[in-house]
mmCIF file with all atom_site columns, C-alpha atoms in Angstrom:
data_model
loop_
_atom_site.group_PDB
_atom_site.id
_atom_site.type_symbol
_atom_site.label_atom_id
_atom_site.label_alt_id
_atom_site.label_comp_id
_atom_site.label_asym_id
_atom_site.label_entity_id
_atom_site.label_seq_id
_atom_site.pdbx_PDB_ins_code
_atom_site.Cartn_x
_atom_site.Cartn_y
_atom_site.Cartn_z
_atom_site.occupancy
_atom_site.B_iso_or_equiv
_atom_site.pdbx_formal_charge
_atom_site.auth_seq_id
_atom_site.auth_comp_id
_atom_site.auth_asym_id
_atom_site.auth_atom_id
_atom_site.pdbx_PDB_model_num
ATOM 1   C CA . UNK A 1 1   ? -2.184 -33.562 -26.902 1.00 55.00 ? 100 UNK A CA 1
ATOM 2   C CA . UNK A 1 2   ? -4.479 -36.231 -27.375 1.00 68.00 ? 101 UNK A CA 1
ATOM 3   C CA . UNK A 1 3   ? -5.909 -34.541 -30.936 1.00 86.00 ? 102 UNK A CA 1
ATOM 4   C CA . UNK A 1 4   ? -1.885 -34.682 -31.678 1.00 84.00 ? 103 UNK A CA 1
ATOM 5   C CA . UNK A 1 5   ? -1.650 -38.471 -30.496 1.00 86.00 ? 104 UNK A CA 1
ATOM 6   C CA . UNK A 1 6   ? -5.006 -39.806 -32.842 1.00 90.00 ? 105 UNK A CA 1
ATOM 7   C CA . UNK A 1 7   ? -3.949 -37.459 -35.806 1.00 91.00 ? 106 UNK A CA 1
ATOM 8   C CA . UNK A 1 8   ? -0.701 -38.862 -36.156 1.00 92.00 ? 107 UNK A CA 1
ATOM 9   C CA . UNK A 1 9   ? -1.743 -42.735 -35.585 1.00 90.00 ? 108 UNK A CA 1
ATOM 10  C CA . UNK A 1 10  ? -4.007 -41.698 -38.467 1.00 91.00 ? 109 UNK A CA 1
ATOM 11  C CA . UNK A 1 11  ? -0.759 -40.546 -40.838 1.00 91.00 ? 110 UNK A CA 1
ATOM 12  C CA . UNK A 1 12  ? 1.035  -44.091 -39.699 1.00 92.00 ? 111 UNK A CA 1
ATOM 13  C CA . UNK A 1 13  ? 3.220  -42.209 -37.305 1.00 94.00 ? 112 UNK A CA 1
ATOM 14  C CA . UNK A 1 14  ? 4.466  -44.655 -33.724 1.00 93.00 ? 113 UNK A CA 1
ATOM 15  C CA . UNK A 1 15  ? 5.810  -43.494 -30.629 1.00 95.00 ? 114 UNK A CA 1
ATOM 16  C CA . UNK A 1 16  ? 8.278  -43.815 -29.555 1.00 97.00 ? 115 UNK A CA 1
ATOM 17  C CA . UNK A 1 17  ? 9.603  -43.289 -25.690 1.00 98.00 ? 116 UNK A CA 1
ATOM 18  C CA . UNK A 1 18  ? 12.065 -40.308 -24.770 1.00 98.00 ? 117 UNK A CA 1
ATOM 19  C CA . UNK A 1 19  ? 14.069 -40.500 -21.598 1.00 96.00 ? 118 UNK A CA 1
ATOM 20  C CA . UNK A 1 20  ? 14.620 -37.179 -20.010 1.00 95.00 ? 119 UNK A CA 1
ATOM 21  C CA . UNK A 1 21  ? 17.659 -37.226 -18.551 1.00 91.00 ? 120 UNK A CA 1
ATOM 22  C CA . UNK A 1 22  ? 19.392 -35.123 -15.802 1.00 87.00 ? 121 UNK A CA 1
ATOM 23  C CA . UNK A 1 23  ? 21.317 -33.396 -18.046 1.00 89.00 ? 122 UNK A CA 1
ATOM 24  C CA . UNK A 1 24  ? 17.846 -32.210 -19.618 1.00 91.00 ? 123 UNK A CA 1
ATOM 25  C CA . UNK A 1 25  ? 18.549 -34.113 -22.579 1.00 92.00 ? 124 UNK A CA 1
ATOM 26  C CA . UNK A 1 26  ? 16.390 -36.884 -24.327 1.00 97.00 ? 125 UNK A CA 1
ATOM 27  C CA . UNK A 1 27  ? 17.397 -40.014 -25.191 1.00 97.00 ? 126 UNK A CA 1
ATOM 28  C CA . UNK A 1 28  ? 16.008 -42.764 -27.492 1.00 98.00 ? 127 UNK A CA 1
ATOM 29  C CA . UNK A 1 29  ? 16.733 -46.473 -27.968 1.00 98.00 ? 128 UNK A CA 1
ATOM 30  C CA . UNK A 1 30  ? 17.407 -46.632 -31.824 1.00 98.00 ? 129 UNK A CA 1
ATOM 31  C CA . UNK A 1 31  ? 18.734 -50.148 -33.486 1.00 98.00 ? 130 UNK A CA 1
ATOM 32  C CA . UNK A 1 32  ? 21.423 -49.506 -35.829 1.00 98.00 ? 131 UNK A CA 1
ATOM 33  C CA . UNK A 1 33  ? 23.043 -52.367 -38.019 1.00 98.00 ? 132 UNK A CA 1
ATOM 34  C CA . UNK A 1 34  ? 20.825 -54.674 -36.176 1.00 98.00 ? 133 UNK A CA 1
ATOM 35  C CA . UNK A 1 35  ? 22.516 -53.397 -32.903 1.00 98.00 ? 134 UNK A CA 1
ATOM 36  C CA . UNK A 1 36  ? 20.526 -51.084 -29.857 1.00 98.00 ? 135 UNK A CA 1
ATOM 37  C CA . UNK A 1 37  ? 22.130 -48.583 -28.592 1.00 98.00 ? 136 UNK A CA 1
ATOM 38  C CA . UNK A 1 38  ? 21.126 -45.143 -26.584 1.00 98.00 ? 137 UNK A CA 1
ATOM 39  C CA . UNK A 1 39  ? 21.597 -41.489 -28.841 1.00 98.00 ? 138 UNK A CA 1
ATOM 40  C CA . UNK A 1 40  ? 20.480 -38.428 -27.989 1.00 97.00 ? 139 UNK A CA 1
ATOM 41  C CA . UNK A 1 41  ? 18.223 -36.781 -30.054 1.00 97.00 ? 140 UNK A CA 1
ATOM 42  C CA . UNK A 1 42  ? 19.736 -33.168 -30.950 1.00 95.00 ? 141 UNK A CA 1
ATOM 43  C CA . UNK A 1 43  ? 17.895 -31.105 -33.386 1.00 95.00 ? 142 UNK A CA 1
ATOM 44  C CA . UNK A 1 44  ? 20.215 -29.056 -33.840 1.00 92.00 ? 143 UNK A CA 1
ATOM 45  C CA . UNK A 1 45  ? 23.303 -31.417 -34.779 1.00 93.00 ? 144 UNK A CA 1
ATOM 46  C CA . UNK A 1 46  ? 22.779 -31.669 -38.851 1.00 92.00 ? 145 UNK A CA 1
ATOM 47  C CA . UNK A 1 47  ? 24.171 -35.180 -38.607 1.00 94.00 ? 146 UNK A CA 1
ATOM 48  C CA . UNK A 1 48  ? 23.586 -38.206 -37.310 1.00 97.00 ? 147 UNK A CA 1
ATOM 49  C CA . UNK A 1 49  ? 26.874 -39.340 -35.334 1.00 95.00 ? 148 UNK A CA 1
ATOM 50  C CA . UNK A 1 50  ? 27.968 -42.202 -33.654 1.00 97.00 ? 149 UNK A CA 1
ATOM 51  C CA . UNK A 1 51  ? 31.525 -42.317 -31.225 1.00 95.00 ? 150 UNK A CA 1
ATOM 52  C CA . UNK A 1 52  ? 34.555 -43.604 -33.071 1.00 94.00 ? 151 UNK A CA 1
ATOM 53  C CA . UNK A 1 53  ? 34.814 -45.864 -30.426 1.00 96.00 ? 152 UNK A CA 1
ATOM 54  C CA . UNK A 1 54  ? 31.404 -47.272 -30.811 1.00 97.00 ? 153 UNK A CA 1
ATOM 55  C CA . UNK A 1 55  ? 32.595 -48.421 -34.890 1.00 96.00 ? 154 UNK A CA 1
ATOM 56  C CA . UNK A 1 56  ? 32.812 -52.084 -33.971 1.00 97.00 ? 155 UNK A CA 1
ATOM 57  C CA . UNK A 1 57  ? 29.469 -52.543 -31.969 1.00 98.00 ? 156 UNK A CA 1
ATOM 58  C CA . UNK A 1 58  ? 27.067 -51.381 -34.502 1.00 98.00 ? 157 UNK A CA 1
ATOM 59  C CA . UNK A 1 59  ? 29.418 -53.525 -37.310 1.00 98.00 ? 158 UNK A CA 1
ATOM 60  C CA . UNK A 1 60  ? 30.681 -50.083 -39.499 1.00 97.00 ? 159 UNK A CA 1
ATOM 61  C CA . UNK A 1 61  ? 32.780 -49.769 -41.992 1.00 95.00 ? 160 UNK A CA 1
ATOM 62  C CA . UNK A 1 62  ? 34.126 -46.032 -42.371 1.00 92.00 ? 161 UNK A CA 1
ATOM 63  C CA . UNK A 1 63  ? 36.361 -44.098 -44.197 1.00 87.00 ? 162 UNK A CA 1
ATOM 64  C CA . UNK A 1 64  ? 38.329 -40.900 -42.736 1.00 84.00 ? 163 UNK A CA 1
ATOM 65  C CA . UNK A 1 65  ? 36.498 -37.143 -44.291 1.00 76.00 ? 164 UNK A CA 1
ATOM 66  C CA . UNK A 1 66  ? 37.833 -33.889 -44.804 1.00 70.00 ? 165 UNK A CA 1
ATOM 67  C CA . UNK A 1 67  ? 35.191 -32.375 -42.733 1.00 62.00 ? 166 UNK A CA 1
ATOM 68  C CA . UNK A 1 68  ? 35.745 -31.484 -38.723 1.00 54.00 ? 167 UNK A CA 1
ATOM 69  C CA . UNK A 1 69  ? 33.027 -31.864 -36.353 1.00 54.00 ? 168 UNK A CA 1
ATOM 70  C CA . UNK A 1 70  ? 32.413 -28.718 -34.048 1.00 52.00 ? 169 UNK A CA 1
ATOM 71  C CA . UNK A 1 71  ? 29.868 -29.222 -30.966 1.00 53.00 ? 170 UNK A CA 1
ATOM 72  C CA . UNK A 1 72  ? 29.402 -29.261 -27.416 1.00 51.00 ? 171 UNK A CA 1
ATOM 73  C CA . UNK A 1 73  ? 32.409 -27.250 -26.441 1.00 52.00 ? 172 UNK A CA 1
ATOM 74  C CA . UNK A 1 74  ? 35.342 -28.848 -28.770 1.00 53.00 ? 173 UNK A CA 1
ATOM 75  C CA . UNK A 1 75  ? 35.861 -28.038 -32.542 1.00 53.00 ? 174 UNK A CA 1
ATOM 76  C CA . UNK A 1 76  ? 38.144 -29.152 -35.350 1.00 61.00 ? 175 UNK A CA 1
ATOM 77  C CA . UNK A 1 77  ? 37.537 -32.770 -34.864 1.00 71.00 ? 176 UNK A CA 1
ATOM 78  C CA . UNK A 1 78  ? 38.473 -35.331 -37.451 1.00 83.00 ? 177 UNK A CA 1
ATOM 79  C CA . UNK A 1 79  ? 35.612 -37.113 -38.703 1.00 87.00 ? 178 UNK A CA 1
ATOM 80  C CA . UNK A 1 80  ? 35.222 -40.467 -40.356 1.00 93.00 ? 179 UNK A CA 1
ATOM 81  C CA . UNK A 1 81  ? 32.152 -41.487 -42.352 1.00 95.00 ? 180 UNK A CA 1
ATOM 82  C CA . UNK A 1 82  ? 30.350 -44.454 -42.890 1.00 96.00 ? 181 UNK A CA 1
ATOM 83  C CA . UNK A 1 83  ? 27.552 -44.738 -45.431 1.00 95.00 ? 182 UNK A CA 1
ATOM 84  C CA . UNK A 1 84  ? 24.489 -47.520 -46.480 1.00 94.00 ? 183 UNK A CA 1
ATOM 85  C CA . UNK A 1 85  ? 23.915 -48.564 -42.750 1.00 98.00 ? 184 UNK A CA 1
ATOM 86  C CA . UNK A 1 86  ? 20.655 -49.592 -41.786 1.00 98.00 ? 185 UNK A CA 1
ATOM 87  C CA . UNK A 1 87  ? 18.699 -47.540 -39.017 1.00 98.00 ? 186 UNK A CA 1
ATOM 88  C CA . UNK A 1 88  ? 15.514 -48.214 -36.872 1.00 97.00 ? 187 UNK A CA 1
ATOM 89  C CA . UNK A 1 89  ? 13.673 -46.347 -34.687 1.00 97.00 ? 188 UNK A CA 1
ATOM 90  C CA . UNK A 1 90  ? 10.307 -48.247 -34.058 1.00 91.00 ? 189 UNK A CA 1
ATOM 91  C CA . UNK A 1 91  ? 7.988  -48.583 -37.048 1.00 87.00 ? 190 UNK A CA 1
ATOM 92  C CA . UNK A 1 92  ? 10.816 -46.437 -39.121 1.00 95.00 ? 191 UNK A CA 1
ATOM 93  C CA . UNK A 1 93  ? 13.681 -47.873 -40.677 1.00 96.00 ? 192 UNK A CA 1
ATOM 94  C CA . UNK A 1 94  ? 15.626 -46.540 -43.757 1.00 96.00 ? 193 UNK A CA 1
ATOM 95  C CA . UNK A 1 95  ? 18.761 -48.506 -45.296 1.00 95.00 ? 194 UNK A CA 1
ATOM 96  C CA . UNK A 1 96  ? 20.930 -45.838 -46.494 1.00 93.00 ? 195 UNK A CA 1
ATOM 97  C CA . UNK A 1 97  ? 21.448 -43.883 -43.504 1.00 97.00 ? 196 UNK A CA 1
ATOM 98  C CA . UNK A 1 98  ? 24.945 -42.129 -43.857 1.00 96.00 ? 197 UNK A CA 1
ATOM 99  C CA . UNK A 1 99  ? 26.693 -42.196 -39.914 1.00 97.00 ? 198 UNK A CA 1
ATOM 100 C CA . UNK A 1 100 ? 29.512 -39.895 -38.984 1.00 95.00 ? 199 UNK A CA 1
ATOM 101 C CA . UNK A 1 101 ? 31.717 -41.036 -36.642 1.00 94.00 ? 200 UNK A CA 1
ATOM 102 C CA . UNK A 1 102 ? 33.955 -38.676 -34.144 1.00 90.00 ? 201 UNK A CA 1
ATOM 103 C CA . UNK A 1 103 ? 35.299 -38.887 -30.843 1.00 91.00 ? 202 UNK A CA 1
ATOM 104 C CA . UNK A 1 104 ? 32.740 -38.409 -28.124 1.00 91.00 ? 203 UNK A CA 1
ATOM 105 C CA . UNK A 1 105 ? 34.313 -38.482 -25.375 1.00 89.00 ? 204 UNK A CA 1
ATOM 106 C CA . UNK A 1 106 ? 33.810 -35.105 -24.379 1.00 84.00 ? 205 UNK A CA 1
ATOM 107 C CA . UNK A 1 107 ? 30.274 -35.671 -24.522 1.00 87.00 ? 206 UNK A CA 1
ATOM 108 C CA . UNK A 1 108 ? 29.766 -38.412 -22.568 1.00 92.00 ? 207 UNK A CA 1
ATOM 109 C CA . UNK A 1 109 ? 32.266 -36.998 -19.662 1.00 90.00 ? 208 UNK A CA 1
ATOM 110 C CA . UNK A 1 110 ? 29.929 -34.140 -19.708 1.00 88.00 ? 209 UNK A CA 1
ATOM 111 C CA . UNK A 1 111 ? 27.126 -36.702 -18.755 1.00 90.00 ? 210 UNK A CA 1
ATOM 112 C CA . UNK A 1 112 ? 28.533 -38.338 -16.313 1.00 91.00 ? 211 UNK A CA 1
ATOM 113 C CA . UNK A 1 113 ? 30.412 -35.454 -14.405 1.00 92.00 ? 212 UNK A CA 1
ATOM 114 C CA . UNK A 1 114 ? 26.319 -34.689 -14.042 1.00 90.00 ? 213 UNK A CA 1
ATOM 115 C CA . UNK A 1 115 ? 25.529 -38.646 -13.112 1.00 90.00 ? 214 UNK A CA 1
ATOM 116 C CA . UNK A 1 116 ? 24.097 -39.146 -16.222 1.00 89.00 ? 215 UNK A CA 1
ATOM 117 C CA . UNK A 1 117 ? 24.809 -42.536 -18.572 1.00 91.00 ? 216 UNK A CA 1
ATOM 118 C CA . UNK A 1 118 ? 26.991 -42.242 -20.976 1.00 95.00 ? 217 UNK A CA 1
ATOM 119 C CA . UNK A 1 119 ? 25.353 -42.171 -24.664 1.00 97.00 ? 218 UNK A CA 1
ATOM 120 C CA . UNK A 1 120 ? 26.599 -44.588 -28.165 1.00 98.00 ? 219 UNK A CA 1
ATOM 121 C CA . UNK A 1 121 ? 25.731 -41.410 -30.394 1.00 98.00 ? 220 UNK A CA 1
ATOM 122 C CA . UNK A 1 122 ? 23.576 -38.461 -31.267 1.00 97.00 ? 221 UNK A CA 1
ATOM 123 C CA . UNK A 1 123 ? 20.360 -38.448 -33.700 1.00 98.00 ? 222 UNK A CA 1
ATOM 124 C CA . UNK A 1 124 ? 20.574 -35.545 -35.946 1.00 97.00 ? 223 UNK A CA 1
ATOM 125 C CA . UNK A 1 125 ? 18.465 -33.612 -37.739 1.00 97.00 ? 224 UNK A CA 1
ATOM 126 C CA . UNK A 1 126 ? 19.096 -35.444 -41.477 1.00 97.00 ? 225 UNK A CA 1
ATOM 127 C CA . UNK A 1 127 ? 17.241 -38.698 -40.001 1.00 98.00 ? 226 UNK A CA 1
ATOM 128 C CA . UNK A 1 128 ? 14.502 -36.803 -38.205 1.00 97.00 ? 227 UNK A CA 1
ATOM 129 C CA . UNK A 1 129 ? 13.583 -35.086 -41.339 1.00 97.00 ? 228 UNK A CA 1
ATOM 130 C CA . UNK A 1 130 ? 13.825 -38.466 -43.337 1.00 96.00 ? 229 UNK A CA 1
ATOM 131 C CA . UNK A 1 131 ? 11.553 -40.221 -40.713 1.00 97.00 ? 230 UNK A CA 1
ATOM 132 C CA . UNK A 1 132 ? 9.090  -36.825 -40.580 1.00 96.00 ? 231 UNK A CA 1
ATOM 133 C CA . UNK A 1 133 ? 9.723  -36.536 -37.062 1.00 97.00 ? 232 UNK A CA 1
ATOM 134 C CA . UNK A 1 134 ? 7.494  -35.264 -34.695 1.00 96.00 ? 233 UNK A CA 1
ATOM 135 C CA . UNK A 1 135 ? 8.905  -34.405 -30.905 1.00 96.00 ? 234 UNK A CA 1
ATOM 136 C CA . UNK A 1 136 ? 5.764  -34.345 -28.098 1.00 94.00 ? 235 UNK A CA 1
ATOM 137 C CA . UNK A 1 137 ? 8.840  -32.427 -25.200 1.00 94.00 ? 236 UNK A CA 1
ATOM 138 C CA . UNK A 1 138 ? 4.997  -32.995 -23.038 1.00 92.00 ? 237 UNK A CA 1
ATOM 139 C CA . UNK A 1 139 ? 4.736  -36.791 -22.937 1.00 93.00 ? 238 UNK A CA 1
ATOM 140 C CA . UNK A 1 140 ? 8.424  -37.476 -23.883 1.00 96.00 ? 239 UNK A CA 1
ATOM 141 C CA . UNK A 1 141 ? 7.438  -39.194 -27.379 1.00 96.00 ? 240 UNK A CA 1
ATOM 142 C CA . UNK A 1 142 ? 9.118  -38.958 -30.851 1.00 97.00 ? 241 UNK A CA 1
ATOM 143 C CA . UNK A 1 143 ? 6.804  -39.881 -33.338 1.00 97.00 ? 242 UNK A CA 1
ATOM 144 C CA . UNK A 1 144 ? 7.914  -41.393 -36.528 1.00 97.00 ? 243 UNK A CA 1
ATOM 145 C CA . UNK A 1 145 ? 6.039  -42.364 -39.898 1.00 94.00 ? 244 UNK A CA 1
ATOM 146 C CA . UNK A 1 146 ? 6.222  -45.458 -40.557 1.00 85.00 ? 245 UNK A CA 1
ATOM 147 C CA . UNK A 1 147 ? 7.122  -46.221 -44.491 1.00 71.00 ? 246 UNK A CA 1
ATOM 148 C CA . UNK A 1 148 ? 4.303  -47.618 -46.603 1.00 57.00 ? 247 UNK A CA 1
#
């Protein structure tokens, strides 16, 4: 892993820290808005998504869609959107990063029925692709390249 490590310091990529949790899920520390919260990063969840209730921390205004949300065990959720928020994770940051919003509730009971914390969203696969994500599951790192 260390050829991994040097090659992508050479492309401008950082690491950043994943938290393995009990629930066998990682976790990041992202800043959104200019606020941190926890997400968990889900590769297979095409959006990035934040909890409804979790609209007023991270300062975002939203606007109901006509899509529903299916995931983790419930379906046909109603789905706001918010678009043009600002997202960091370490040496990436982009400024147009569209956010749905939906209740997760079931998500984060699912955590802590297994005494894990409860989570502010989930990091999807649209920003990993922006940010030319690189997962390490060995050393618990998501690397990132950092914009020019």
């Amino acid at each position: 892993m260390v050829k991994l490590k040097k090659l992508l310091k050479k492309k401008s990529y950082s690491a950043n820290k994943l938290t393995l949790t009990k629930t066998n899920h990682l976790e990041i520390e992202v800043e959104l808005n200019g606020v941190k919260g926890i997400f968990i990063l889900d590769t297979g969840a095409s959006n990035t998504c934040v909890g409804l209730d979790k609209g007023e921390k991270f300062h975002l205004d939203f606007t109901e869609s006509d899509v529903k949300a299916a995931g983790a065990g419930a379906t046909e959720m109603d789905t706001f959107v918010s678009t043009k928020n600002t997202l960091a994770i370490g040496g990436w940051r982009t400024k147009k990063q569209k956010i749905v919003l939906f209740d997760l509730s079931h998500v984060n009971t699912a955590l802590e029925i297994h005494s894990a914390s409860p989570v502010d969203g989930i990091i999807g696969a649209d920003v990993l692709q922006k940010a030319k994500g690189v997962i390490d599951y060995n050393s618990h790192k998501l690397y990132v390249r950092k914009k020019k």
